[in-house]
mmCIF file of C-alpha atoms and ligand atoms in Angstrom:
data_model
loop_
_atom_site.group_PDB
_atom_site.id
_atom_site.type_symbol
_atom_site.label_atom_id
_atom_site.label_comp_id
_atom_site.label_asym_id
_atom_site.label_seq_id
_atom_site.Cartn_x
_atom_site.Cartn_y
_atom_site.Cartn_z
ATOM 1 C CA UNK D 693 21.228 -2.345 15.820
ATOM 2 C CA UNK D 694 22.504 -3.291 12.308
ATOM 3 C CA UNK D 695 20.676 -1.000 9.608
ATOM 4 C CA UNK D 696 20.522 -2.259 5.503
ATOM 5 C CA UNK D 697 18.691 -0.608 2.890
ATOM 6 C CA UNK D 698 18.637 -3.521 0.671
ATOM 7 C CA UNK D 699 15.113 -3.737 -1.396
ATOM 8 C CA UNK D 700 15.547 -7.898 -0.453
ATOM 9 C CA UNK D 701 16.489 -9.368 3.173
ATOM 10 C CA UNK D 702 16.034 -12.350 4.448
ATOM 11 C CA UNK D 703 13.160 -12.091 6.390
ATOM 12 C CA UNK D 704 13.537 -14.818 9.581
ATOM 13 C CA UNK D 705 16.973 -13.682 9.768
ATOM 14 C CA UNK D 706 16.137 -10.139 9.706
ATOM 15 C CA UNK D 707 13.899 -10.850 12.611
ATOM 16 C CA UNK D 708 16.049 -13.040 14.822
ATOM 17 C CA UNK D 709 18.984 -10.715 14.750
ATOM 18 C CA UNK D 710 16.790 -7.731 15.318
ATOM 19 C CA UNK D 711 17.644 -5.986 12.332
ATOM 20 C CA UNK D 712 16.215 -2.543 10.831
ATOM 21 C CA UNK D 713 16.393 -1.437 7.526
ATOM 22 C CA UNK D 714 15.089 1.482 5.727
ATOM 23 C CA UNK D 715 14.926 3.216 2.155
ATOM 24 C CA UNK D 716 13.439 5.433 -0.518
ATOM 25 C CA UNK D 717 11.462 3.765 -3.469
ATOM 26 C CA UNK D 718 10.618 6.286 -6.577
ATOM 27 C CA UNK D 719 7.029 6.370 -6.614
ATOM 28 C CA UNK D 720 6.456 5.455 -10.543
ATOM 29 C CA UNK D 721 8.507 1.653 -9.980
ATOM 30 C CA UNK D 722 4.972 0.698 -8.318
ATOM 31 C CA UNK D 723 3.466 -0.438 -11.079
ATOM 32 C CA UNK D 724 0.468 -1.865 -9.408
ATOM 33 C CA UNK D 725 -0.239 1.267 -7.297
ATOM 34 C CA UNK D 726 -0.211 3.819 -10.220
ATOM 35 C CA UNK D 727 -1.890 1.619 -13.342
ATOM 36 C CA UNK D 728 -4.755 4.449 -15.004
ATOM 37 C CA UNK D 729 -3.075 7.379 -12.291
ATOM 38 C CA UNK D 730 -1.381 10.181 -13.679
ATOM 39 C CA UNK D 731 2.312 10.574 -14.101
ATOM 40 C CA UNK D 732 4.268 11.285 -10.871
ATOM 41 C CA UNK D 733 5.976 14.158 -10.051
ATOM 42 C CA UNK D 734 10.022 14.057 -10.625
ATOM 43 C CA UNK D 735 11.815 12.550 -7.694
ATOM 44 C CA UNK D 736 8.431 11.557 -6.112
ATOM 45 C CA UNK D 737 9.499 8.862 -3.723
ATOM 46 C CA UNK D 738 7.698 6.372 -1.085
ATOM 47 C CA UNK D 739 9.950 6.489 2.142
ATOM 48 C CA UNK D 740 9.960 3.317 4.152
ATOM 49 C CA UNK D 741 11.237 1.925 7.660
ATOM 50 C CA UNK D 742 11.462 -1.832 8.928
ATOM 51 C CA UNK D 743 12.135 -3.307 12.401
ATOM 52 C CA UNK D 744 12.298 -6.493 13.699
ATOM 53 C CA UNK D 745 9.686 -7.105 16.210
ATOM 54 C CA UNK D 746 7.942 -10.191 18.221
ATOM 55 C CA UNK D 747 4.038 -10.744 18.942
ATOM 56 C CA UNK D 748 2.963 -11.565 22.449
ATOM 57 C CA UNK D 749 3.601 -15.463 21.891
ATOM 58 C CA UNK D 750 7.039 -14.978 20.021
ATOM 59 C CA UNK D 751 5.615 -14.534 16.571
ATOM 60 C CA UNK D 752 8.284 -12.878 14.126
ATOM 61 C CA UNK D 753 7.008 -9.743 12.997
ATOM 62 C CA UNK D 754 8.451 -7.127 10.742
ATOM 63 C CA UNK D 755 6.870 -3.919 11.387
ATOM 64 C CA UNK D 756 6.620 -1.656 8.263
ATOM 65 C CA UNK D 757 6.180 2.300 8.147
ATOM 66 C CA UNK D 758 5.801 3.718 4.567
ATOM 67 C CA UNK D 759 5.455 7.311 4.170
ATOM 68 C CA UNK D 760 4.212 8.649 0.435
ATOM 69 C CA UNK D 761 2.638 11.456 -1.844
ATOM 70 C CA UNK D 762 1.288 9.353 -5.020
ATOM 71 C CA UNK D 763 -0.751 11.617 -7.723
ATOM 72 C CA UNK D 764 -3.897 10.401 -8.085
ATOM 73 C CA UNK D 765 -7.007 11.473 -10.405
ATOM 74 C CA UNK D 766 -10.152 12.363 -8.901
ATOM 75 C CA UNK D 767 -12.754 9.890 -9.378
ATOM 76 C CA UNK D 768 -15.575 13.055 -9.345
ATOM 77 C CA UNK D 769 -13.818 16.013 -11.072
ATOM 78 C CA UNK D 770 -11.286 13.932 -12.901
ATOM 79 C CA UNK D 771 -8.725 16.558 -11.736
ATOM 80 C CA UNK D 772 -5.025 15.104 -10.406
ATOM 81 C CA UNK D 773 -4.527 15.312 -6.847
ATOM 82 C CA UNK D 774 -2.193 14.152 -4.006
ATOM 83 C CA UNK D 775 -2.901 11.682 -1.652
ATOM 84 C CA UNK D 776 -0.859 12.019 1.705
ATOM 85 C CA UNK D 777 -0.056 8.354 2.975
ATOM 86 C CA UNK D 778 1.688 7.432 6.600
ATOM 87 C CA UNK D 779 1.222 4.168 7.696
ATOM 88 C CA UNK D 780 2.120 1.219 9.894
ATOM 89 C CA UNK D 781 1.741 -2.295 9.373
ATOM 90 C CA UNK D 782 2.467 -5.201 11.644
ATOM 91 C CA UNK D 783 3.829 -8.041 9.235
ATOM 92 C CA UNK D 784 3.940 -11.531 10.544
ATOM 93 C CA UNK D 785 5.702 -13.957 8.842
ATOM 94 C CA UNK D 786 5.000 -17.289 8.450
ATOM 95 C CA UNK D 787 6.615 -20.247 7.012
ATOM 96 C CA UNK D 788 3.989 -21.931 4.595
ATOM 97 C CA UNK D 789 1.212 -20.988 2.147
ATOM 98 C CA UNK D 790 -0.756 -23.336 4.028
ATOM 99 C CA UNK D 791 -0.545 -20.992 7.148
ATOM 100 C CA UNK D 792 -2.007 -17.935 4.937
ATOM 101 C CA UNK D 793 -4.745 -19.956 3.899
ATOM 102 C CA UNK D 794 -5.502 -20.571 7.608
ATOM 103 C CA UNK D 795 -5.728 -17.683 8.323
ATOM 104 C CA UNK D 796 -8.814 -16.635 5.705
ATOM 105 C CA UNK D 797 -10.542 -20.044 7.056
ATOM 106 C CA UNK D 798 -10.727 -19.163 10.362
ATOM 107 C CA UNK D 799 -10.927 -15.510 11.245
ATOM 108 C CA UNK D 800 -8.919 -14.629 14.658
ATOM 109 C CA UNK D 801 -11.183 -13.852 17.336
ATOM 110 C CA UNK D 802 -11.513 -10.209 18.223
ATOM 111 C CA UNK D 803 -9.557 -10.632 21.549
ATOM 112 C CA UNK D 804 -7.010 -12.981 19.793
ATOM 113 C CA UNK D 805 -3.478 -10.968 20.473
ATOM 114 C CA UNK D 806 -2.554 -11.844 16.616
ATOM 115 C CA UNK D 807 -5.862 -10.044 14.934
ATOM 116 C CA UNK D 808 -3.973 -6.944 14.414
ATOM 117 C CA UNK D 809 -0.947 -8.931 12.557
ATOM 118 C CA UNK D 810 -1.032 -8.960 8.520
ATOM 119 C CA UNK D 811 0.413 -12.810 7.945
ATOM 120 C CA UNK D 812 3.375 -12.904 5.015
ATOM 121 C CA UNK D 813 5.004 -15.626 3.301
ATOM 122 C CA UNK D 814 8.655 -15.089 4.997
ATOM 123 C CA UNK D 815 11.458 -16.292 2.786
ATOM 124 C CA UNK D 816 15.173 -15.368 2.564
ATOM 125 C CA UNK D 817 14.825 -13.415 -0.583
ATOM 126 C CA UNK D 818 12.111 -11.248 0.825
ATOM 127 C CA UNK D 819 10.628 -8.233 -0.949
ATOM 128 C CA UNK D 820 10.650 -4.962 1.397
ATOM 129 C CA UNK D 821 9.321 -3.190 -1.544
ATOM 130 C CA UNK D 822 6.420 -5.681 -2.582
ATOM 131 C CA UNK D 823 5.266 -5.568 1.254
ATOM 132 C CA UNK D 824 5.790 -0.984 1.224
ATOM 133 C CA UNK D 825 3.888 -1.445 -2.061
ATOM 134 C CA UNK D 826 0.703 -3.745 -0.523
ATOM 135 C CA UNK D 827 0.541 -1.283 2.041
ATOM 136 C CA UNK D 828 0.261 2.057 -0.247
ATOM 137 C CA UNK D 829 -2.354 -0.042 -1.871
ATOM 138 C CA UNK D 830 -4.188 -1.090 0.793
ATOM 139 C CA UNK D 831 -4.182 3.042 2.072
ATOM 140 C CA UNK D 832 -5.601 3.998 -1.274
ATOM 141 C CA UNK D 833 -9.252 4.514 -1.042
ATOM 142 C CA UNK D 834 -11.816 2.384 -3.513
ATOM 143 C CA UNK D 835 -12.883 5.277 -5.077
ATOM 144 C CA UNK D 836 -10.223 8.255 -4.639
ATOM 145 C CA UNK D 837 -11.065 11.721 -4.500
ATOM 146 C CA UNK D 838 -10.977 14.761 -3.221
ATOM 147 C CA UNK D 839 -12.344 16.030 -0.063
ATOM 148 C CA UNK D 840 -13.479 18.645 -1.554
ATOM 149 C CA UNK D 841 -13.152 19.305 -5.174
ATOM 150 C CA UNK D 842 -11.734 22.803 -6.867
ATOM 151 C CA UNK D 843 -14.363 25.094 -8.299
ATOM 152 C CA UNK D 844 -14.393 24.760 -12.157
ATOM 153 C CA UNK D 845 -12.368 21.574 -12.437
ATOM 154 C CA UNK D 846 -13.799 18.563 -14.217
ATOM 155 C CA UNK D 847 -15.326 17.701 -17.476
ATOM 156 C CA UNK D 848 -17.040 21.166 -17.958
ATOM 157 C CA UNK D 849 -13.819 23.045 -17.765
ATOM 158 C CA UNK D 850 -10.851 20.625 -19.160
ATOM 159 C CA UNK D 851 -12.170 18.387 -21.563
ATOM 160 C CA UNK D 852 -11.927 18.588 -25.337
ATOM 161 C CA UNK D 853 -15.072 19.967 -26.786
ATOM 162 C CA UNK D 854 -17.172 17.309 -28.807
ATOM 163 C CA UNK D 855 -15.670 14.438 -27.468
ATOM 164 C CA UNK D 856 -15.836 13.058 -24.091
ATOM 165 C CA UNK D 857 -13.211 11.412 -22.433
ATOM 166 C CA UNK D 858 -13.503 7.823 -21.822
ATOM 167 C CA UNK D 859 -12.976 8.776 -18.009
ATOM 168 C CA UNK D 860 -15.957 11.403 -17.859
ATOM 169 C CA UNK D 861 -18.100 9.039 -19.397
ATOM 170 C CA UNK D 862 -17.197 6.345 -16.598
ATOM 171 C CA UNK D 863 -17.389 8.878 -14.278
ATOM 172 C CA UNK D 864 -20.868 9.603 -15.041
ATOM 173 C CA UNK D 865 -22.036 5.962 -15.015
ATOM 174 C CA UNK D 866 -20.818 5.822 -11.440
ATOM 175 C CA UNK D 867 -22.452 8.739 -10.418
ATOM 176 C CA UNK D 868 -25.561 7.572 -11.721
ATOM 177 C CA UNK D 869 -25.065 4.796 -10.068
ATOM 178 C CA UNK D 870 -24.467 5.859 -7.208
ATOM 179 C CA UNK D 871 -27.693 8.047 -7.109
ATOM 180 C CA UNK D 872 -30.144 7.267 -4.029
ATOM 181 C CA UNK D 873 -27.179 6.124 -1.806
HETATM 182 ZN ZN1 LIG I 886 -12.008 16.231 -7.402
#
């Protein structure tokens, strides 16, 4: 089985000739993942791994596994911390926008064999590292934080006396928020 580590293929070929591919992605090109998260370590990288692959009615597939360790800041205390991400995606690729848009029109029933697959626009200039970065998105919680948080972290112990930082102060307004829950 041919292997490339190219950050483009082209995805219905990739498929048909039952190709695999696989690479490392430094963590702070993701862009989208990381806007408002602290710097990444040095070296920090997202590992990922692509096969070809075919649904039970012949669907091409591309199934992803991205492995990372992004730095993110902790929504309660404020305080960095690492997220551990490992996780598999079934991609299926289709051919038109108009078969994404089917797709949020008519939700696949639950014992439909193609519920499980996330539909992507396939094209020959396709982005492994969009798709590895959709999926370390999609892993990252709404609001991350820590399981549990270190004793004296936070806005008591780190911030600048007098003035607040524009993060505590959101902080709080979500916790208030949140109040009642
Ligand atoms: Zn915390």
């Amino acid at each position: 089985m041919a292997v490339v580590t190219e950050r483009f293929i082209d995805a219905f070929e990739f498929v048909r000739l039952g190709k695999s591919a696989s690479g490392r992605v430094p963590l702070a090109r993701f862009v989208r993942l990381l806007s408002g998260q602290p710097e990444q370590p040095a070296g920090a990288a997202a590992e990922w791994w692509a096969r070809a692959d075919r649904g039970p009615l012949g669907q091409p597939l591309i199934r992803l596994h991205v492995r990372a360790e992004p730095v993110l800041r902790c929504e309660r205390c404020l305080e960095p911390f690492t997220l551990p991400i490992d996780s598999e995606v079934a991609l299926q690729l289709v051919e038109t926008e108009d078969e994404l848009d089917a797709d949020q029109a008519e939700p696949a029933a639950e014992d439909d064999p193609a519920a499980d697959f996330e539909k992507v626009l396939g094209s020959r200039k396709f982005d492994l590292h969009e798709q590895v970065e959709d999926e370390l998105i999609l892993c990252v919680p709404y609001v991350p934080k820590h399981d549990v948080c270190p004793a004296g972290s936070g806005q008591e112990a780190g911030q600048a006396p007098g003035k607040p930082s524009p993060f505590a102060v959101l902080a709080r307004l979500k916790d208030r928020a949140g109040e009642g829950e």
